[in-house]
Coordinates of C-alpha atoms and ligand atoms in Angstrom, one line a residue:
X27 CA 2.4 2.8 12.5
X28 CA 6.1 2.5 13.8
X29 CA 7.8 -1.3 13.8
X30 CA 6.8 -1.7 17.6
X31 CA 3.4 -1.5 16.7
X32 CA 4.1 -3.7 14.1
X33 CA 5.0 -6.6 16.3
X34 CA 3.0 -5.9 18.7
X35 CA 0.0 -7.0 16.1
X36 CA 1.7 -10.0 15.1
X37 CA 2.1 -10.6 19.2
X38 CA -1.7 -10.0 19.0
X39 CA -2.5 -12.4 16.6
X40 CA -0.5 -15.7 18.0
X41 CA -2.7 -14.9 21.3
X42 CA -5.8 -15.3 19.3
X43 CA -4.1 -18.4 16.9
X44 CA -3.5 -20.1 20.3
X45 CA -6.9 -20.1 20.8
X46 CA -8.4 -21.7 17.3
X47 CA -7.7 -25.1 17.9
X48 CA -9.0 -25.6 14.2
X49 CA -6.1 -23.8 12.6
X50 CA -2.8 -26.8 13.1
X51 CA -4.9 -29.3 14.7
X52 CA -2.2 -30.7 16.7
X53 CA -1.7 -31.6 20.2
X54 CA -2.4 -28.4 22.6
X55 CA 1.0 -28.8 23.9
X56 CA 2.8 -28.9 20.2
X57 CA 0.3 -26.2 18.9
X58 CA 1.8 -23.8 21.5
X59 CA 5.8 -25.0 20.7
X60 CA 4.7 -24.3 17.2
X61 CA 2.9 -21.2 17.3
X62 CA 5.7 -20.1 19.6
X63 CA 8.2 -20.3 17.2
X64 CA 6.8 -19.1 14.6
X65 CA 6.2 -15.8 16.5
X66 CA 9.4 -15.8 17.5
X67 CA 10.2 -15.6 13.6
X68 CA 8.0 -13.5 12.4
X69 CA 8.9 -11.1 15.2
X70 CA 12.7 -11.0 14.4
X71 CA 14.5 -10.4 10.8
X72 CA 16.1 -12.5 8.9
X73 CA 19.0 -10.2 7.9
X74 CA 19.9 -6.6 8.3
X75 CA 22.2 -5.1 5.5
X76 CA 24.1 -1.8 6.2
X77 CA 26.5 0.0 4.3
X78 CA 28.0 3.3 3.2
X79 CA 28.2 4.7 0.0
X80 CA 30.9 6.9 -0.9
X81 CA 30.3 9.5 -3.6
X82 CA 32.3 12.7 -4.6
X83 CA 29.7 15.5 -4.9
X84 CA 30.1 18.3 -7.4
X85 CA 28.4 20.6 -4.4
X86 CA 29.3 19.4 -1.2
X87 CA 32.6 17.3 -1.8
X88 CA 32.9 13.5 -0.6
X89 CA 30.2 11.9 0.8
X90 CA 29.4 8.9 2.9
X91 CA 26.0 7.4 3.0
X92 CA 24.4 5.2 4.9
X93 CA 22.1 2.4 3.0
X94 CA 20.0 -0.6 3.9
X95 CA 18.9 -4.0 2.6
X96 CA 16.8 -5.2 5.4
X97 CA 15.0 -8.7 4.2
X98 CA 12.6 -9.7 6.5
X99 CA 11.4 -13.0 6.0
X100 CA 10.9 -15.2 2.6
X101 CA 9.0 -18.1 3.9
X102 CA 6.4 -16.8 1.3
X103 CA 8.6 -16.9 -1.8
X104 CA 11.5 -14.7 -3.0
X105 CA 12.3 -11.0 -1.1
X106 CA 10.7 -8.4 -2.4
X107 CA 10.4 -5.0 -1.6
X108 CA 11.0 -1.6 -3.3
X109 CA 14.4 1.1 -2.1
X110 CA 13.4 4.4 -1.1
X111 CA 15.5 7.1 -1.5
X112 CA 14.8 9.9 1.4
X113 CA 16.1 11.7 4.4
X114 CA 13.6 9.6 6.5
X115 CA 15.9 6.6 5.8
X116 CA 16.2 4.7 8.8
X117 CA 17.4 1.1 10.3
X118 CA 14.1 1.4 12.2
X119 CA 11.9 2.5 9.4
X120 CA 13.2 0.4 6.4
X121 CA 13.2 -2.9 9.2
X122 CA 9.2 -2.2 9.7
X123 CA 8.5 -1.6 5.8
X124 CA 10.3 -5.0 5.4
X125 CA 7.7 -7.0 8.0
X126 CA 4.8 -4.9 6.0
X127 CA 5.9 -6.2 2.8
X128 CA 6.0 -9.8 4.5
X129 CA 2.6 -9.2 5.9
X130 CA 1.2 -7.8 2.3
X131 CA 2.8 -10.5 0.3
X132 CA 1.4 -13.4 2.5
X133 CA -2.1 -12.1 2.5
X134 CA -2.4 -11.4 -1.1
X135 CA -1.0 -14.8 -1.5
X136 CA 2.0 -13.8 -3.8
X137 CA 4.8 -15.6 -4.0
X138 CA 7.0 -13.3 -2.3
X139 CA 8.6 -12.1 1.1
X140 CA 9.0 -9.4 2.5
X141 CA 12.7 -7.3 2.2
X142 CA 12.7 -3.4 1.6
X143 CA 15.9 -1.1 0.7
X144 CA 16.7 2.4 1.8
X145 CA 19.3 5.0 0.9
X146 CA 19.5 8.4 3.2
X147 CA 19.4 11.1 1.0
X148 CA 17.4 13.5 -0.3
X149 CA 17.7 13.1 -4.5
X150 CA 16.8 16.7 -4.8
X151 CA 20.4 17.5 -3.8
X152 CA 22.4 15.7 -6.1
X153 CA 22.6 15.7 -9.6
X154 CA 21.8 13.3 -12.4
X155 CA 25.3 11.8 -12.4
X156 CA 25.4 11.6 -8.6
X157 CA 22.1 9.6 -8.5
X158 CA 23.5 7.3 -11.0
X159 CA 26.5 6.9 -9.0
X160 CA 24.5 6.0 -6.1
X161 CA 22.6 3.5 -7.8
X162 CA 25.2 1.8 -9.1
X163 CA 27.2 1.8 -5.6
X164 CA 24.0 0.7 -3.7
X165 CA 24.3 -2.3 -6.4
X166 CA 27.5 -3.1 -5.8
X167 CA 27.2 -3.2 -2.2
X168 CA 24.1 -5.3 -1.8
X169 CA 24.7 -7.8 -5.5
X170 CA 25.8 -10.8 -3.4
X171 CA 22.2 -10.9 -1.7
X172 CA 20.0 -9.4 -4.6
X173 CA 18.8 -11.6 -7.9
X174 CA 15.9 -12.7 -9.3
X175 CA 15.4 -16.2 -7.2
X176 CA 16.3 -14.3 -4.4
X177 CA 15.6 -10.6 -3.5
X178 CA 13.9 -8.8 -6.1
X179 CA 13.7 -4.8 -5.4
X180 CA 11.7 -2.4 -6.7
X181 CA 11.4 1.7 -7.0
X182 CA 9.3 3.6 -4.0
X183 CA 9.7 6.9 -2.7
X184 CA 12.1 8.8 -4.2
X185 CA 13.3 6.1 -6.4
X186 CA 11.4 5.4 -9.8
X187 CA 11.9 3.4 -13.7
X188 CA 14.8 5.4 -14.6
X189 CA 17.0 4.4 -11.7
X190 CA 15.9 1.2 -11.5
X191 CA 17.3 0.7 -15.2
X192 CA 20.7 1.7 -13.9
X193 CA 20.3 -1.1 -10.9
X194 CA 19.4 -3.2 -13.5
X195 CA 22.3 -2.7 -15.8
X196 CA 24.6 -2.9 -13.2
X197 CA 23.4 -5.7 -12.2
X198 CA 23.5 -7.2 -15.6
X199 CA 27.6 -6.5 -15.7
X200 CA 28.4 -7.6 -11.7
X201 CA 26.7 -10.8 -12.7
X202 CA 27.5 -11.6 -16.9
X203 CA 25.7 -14.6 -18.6
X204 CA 23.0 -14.6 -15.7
X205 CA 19.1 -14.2 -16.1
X206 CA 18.9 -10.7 -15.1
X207 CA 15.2 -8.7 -16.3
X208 CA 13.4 -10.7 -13.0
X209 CA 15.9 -9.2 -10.6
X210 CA 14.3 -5.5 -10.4
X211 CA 10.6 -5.1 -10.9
X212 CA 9.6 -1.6 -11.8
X213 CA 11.7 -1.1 -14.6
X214 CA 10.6 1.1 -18.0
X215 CA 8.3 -0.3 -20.2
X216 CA 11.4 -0.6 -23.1
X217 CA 13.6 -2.7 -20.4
X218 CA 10.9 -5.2 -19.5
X219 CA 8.6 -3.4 -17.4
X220 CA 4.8 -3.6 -17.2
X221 CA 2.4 -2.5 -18.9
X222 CA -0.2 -0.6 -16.2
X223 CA 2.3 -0.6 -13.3
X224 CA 1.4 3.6 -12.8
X225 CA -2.1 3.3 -12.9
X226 CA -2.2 0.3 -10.4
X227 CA -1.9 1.5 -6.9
X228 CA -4.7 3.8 -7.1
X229 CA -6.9 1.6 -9.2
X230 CA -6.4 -1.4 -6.6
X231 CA -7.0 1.9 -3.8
X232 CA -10.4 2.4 -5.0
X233 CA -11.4 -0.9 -6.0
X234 CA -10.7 -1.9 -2.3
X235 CA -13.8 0.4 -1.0
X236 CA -16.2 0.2 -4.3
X237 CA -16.0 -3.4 -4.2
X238 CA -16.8 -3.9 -0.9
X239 CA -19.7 -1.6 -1.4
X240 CA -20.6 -2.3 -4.7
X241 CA -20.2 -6.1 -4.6
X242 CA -19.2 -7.7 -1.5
X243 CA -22.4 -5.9 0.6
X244 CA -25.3 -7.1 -1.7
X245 CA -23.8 -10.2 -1.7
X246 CA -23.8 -10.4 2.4
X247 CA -27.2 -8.8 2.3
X248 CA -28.3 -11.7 0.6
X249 CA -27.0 -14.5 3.4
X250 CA -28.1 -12.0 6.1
X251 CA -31.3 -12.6 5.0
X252 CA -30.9 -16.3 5.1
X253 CA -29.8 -16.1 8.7
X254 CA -26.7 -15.6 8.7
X255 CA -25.5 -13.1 11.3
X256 CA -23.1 -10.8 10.9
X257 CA -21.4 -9.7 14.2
X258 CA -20.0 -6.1 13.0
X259 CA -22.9 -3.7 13.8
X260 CA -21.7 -0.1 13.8
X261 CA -20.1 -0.9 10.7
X262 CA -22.7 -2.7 9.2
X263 CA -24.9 0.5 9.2
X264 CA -22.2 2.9 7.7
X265 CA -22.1 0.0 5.0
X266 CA -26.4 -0.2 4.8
X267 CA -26.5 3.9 4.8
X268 CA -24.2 4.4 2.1
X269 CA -25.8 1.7 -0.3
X270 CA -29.4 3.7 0.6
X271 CA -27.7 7.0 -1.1
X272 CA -26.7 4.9 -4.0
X273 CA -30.1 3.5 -4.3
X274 CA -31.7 6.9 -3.9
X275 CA -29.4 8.0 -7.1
X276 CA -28.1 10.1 -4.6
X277 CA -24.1 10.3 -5.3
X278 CA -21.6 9.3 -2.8
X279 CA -19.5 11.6 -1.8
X280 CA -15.2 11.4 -2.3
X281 CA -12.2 13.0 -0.8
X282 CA -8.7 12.4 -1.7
X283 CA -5.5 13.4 0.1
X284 CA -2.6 13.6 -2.4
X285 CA -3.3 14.2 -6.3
X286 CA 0.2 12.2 -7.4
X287 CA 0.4 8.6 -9.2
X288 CA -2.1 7.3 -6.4
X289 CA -4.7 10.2 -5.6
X290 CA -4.7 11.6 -8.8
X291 CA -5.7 7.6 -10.3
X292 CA -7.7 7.2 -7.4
X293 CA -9.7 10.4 -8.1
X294 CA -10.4 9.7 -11.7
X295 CA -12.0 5.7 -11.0
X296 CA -14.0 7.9 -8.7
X297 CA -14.8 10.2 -10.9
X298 CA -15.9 7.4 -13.9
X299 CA -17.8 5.4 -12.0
X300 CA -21.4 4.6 -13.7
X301 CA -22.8 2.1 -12.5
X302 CA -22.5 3.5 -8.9
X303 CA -22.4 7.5 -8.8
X304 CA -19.7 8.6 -6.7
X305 CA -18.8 12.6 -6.8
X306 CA -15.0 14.0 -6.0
X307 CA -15.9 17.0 -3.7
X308 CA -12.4 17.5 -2.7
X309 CA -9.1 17.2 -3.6
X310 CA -5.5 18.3 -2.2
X311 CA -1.6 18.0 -2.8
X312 CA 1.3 19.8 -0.8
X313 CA -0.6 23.2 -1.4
X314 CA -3.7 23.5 -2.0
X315 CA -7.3 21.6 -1.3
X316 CA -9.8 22.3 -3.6
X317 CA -13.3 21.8 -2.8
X318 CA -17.2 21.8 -4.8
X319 CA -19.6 20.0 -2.9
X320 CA -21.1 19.4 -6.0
X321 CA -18.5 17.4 -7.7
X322 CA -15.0 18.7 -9.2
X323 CA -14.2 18.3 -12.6
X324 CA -11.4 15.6 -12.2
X325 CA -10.4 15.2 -16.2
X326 CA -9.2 18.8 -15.8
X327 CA -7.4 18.6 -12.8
X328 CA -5.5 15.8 -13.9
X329 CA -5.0 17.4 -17.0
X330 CA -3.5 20.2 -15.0
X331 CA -1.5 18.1 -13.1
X332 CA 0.5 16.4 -15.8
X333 CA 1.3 20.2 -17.3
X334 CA 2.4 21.8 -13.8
X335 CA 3.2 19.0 -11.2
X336 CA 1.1 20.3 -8.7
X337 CA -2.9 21.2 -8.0
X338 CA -3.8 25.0 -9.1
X339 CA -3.8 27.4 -5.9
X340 CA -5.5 30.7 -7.6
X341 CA -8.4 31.7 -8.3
X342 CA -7.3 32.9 -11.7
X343 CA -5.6 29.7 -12.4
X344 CA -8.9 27.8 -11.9
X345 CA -10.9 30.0 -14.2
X346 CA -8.9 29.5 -17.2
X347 CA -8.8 26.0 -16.6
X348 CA -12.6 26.2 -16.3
X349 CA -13.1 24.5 -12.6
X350 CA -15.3 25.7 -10.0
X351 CA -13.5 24.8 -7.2
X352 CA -13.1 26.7 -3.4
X353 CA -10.0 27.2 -2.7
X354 CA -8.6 25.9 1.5
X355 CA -5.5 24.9 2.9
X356 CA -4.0 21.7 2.2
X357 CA -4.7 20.1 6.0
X358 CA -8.5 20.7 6.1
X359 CA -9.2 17.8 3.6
X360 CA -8.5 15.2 7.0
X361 CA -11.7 17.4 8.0
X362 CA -13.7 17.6 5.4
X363 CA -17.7 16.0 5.7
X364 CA -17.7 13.4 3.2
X365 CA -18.4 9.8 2.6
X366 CA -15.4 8.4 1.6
X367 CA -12.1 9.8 2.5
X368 CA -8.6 8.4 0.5
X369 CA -4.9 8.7 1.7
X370 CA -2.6 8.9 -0.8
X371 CA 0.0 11.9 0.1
X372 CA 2.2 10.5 3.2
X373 CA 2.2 8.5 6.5
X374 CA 0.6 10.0 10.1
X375 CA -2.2 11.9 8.8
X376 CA -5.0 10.8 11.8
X377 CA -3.3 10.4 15.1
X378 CA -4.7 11.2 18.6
X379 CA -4.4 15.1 18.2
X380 CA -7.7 15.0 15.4
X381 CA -9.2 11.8 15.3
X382 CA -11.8 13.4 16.5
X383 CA -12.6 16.2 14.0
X384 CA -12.8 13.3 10.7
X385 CA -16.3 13.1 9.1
X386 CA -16.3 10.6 6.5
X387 CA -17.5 6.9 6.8
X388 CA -14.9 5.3 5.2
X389 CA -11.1 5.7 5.0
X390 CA -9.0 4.0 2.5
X391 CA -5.0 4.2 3.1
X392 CA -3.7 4.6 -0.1
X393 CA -0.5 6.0 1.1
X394 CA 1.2 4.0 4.2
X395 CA 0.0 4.3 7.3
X396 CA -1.7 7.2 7.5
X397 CA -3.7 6.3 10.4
X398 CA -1.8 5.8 13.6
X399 CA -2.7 2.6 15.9
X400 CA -4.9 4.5 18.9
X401 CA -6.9 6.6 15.8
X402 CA -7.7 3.3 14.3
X403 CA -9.0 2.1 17.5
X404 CA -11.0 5.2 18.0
X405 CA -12.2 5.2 14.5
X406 CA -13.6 1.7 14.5
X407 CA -15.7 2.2 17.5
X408 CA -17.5 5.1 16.0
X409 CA -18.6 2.5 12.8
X410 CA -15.8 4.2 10.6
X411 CA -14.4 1.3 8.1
X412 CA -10.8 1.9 7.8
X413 CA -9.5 0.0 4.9
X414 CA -5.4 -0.1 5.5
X415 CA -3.0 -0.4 3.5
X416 CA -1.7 -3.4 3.1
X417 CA -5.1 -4.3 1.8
X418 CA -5.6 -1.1 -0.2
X419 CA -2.7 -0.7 -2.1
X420 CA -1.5 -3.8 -3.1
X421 CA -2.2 -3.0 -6.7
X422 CA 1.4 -1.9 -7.2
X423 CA 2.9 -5.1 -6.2
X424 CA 0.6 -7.3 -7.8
X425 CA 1.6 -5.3 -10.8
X426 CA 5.3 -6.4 -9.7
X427 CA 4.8 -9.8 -9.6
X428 CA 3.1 -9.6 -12.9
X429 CA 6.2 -8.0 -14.4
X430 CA 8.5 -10.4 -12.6
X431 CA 6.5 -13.5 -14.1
X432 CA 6.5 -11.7 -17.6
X433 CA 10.4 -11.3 -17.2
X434 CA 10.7 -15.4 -16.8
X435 CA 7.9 -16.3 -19.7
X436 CA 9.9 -13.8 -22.1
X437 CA 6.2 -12.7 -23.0
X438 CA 4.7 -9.1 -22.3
X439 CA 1.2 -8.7 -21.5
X440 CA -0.9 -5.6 -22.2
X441 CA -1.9 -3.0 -19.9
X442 CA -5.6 -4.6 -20.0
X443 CA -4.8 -7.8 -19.6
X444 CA -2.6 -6.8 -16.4
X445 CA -5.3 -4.3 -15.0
X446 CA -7.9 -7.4 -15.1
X447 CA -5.4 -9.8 -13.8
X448 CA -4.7 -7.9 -10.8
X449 CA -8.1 -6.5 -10.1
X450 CA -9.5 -10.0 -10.4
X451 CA -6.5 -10.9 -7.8
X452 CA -7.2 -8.5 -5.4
X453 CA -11.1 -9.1 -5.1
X454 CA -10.3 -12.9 -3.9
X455 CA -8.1 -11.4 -0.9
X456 CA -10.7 -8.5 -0.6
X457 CA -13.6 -11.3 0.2
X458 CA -11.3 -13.3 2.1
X459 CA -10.8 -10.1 4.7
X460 CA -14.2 -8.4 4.5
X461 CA -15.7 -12.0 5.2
X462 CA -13.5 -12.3 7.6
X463 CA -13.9 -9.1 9.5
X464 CA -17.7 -8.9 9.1
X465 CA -18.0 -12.3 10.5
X466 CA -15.9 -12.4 13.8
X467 CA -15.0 -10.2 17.3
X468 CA -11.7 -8.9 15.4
X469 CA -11.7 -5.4 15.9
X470 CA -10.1 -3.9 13.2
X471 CA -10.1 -4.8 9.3
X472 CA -5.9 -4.8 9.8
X473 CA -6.7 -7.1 12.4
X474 CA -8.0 -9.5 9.9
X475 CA -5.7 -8.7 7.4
X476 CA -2.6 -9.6 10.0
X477 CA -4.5 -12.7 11.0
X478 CA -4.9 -14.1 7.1
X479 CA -1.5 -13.2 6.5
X480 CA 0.2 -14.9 10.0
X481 CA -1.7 -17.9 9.4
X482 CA -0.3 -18.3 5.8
X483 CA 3.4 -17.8 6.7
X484 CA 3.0 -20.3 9.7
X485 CA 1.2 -22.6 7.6
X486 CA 4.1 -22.5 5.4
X487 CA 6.7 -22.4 8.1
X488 CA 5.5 -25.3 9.3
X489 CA 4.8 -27.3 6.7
X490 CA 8.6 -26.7 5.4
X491 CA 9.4 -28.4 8.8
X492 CA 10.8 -25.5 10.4
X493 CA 9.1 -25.3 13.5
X494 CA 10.6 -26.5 16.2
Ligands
NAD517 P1 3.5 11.1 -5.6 O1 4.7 11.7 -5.3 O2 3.1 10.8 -7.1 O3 2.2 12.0 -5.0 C1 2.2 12.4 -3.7 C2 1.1 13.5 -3.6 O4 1.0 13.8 -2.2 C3 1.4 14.8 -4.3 O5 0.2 15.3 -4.9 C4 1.9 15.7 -3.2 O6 1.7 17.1 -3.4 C5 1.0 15.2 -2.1 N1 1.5 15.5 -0.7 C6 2.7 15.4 -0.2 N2 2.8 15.9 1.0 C7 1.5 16.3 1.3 C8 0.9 16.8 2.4 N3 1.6 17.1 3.5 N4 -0.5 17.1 2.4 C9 -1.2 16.8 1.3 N5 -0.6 16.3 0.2 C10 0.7 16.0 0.2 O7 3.4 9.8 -4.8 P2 2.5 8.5 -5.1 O8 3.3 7.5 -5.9 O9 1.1 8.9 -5.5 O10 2.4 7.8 -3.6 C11 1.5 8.4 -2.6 C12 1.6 7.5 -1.4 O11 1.2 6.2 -1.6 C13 3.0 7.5 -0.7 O12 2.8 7.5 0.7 C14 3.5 6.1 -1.2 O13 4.5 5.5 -0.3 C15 2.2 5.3 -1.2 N6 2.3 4.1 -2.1 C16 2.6 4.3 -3.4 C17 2.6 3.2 -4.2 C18 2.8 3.4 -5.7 O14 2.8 2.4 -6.4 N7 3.0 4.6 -6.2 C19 2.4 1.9 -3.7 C20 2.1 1.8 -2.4 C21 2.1 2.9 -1.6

């Protein structure tokens, strides 16, 4: 989902904010001046950052590179937003991220914006020092609108604790005698970094499906039966069928796209679930996908994983390991039958071309935006719930703003007491949306999600006087 389709949500939303005459409970007229300007805020960004980035390569001689600070809005709280280093680096690309990490932050109530940083290259082809160089440049270029009261970065793809410690120790000399552990989040765990922040994204991924299954739904079932009616049919049932299997003690049935820090996480919550038996029938990274319809072995795969970087992909290689697995190409996971389907690989995964051909009940983006606008639409009318990211995998920036607040307390908290903190978190906003969604004409559980999250930053606009 490109930036255009970005704003053209937020568009969506105002035309349905103009109609709640609850929400600002102003005079029609003022309503409209204000809602007005706020989508005339939230549309545009409040600063775009580009610069170039001179390094002499040991390789390919001197370089100049192009790299972006693009904060989008901080009516929330501080900027925040991770820098990706990759050859997909674009004004365009880094400006959308920026609204989504405005849009995340509001609706998980942190108190952050939304600002994201970009560097075109591909790390692969420079060396250790290079990398260092660039992170120190990128520094250097951007200081002057970085710092922890004011624009607080943190690693993504590409990017990761070791060069985020550089970042931070240049910081630390551009700016001497300043507070300077809150002004990257993401760090190691030996320069102020949390506890937990690894594990997060994919715990939060599948928390944001087994919650809604395993808690939210009994919960509705409950007030449907004192009345109360929900409006989301199609949905409803995909919801009802799936909690028959589980009451049946027949297992529900996972998929998950990308076996890295997200999928692999993701995989293994699956894969320990007691209380509600889910099975991993597939897996799949880069290479391979790897199938059992009877349940993989997921302790094993991830032990594999952390050995050799990457899924096994022969026959041979699976027997020694002791996993009974089928062996497919990488793309047929999008296909696969199954209940509940995770993204956590890379962006444009469902589009128009195969929305058609997926046969799970459930998708949960993990990874960003792996389901483009039209295959959401298509996908909801058939009853499919598609979880999206910027509800599913806020974990990693919840984690963030744990580390950030540790960073000003001066006090580190454990990995349990982080995991509990930001599961606990992420339920509140889960009930918020699924209430939300279940309850009204809104067609899509983004829809809800932009809706919460507009409302917020208005609210806030407005109440810090600045519409007009
Ligand atoms: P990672 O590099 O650890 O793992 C990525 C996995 O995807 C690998 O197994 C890789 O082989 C696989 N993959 C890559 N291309 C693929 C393809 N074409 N088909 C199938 N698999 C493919 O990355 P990660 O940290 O796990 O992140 C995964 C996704 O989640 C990314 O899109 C990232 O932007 C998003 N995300 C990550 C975090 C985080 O905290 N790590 C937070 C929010 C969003």
């Amino acid at each position: 989902m490109g930036s255009k389709h970005t704003k053209q949500l937020i568009a969506e939303v105002f035309q349905e904010l103009v109609k709640d005459n609850t929400f600002l409970p102003d005079e029609q007229s003022e309503r409209t001046k204000i809602l007005q300007s706020s989508e005339e805020i939230l549309k545009t960004t409040d600063k775009i950052i580009k610069s170039y980035i001179r390094v002499s390569t040991e390789r390919n001689g001197i370089k100049r590179i192009p790299a972006y600070r693009i904060q989008h809005n901080n009516i929330s709280g501080v900027y925040k937003g991770g820098i990706r280093f990759s050859e997909d680096v674009s004004e365009e690309e880094v400006e959308n991220l920026a609204i989504l990490m405005s849009i995340k932050n509001a609706l998980h109530e942190l108190p952050f914006g939304g600002a994201k940083g970009g560097v075109h290259i591909n790390p692969k082809d420079f060396t250790d020092r290079e990398l260092n160089l660039i992170s120190k440049k990128y520094v250097q270029r951007f200081s002057p609108d970085l710092g922890p009261t004011h624009d607080v970065p943190a690693p993504d793809l590409g990017t990761d604790a070791r060069i985020i410690d550089w970042m931070v120790g240049e910081y630390k000399t551009i700016n001497p005698g300043k507070s300077y552990l809150g002004s990257f989040t993401g760090k190691s765990k030996e320069n102020g970094g949390a506890e937990g922040r690894r594990e997060s994204t994919g715990v939060g991924t599948f928390l944001s499906y087994y919650y809604l299954l395993d808690e939210w739904y009994p919960a509705e079932d409950n007030r449907k039966e004192t009345g109360e009616v929900l409006t989301r049919g199609a949905q409803w049932k995909t919801l009802q069928r799936l909690y028959e299997k589980h009451k049946n003690a027949d297992p529900i049935e996972v998929s998950v796209q990308g076996f890295g820090n997200v999928g692999g996480v993701a995989a293994l919550e699956a894969y320990n679930q007691r209380d509600m038996k889910h099975i991993v029938t597939a897996v799949s990274d880069q290479h391979v996908m790897l199938e059992n319809k009877h349940g993989l072995n997921i302790d094993k795969l991830i032990e594999y994983v952390k050995k050799h970087r990457e899924l096994p992909q022969k026959e041979k290689e699976l027997k020694d390991l002791k996993v009974e697995a089928a062996i497919h190409p990488p793309e047929d996971i999008l296909h696969y039958e199954t209940n509940v389907l995770i993204f956590a690989a890379i962006g444009n995964q469902i589009t128009k071309e195969n929305m058609k051909k997926v046969k799970a009940d459930v998708l949960v983006e993990g990874a960003n935006a792996p389901v483009t606008a039209e295959a959401d639409y298509f996908l909801q009318d058939k009853g499919v719930i598609i979880i999206p990211d910027i509800l599913a995998n806020a974990g990693g920036v919840l984690v963030s703003y744990l580390e950030w607040k540790q960073s000003q307390i001066t006090e580190v908290f454990t990995k349990e007491e982080i995991l509990a903190e930001m599961a606990g978190q992420m339920k509140q906003t889960f009930k918020k949306v699924y209430d939300t969604y279940f309850t009204s004409e809104q067609n899509t559980v983004r829809f809800s999600c932009y809706m919460l999250a507009v409302q917020r930053m208005t609210l806030l606009l407005y109440r810090h006087g600045k519409l007009f």
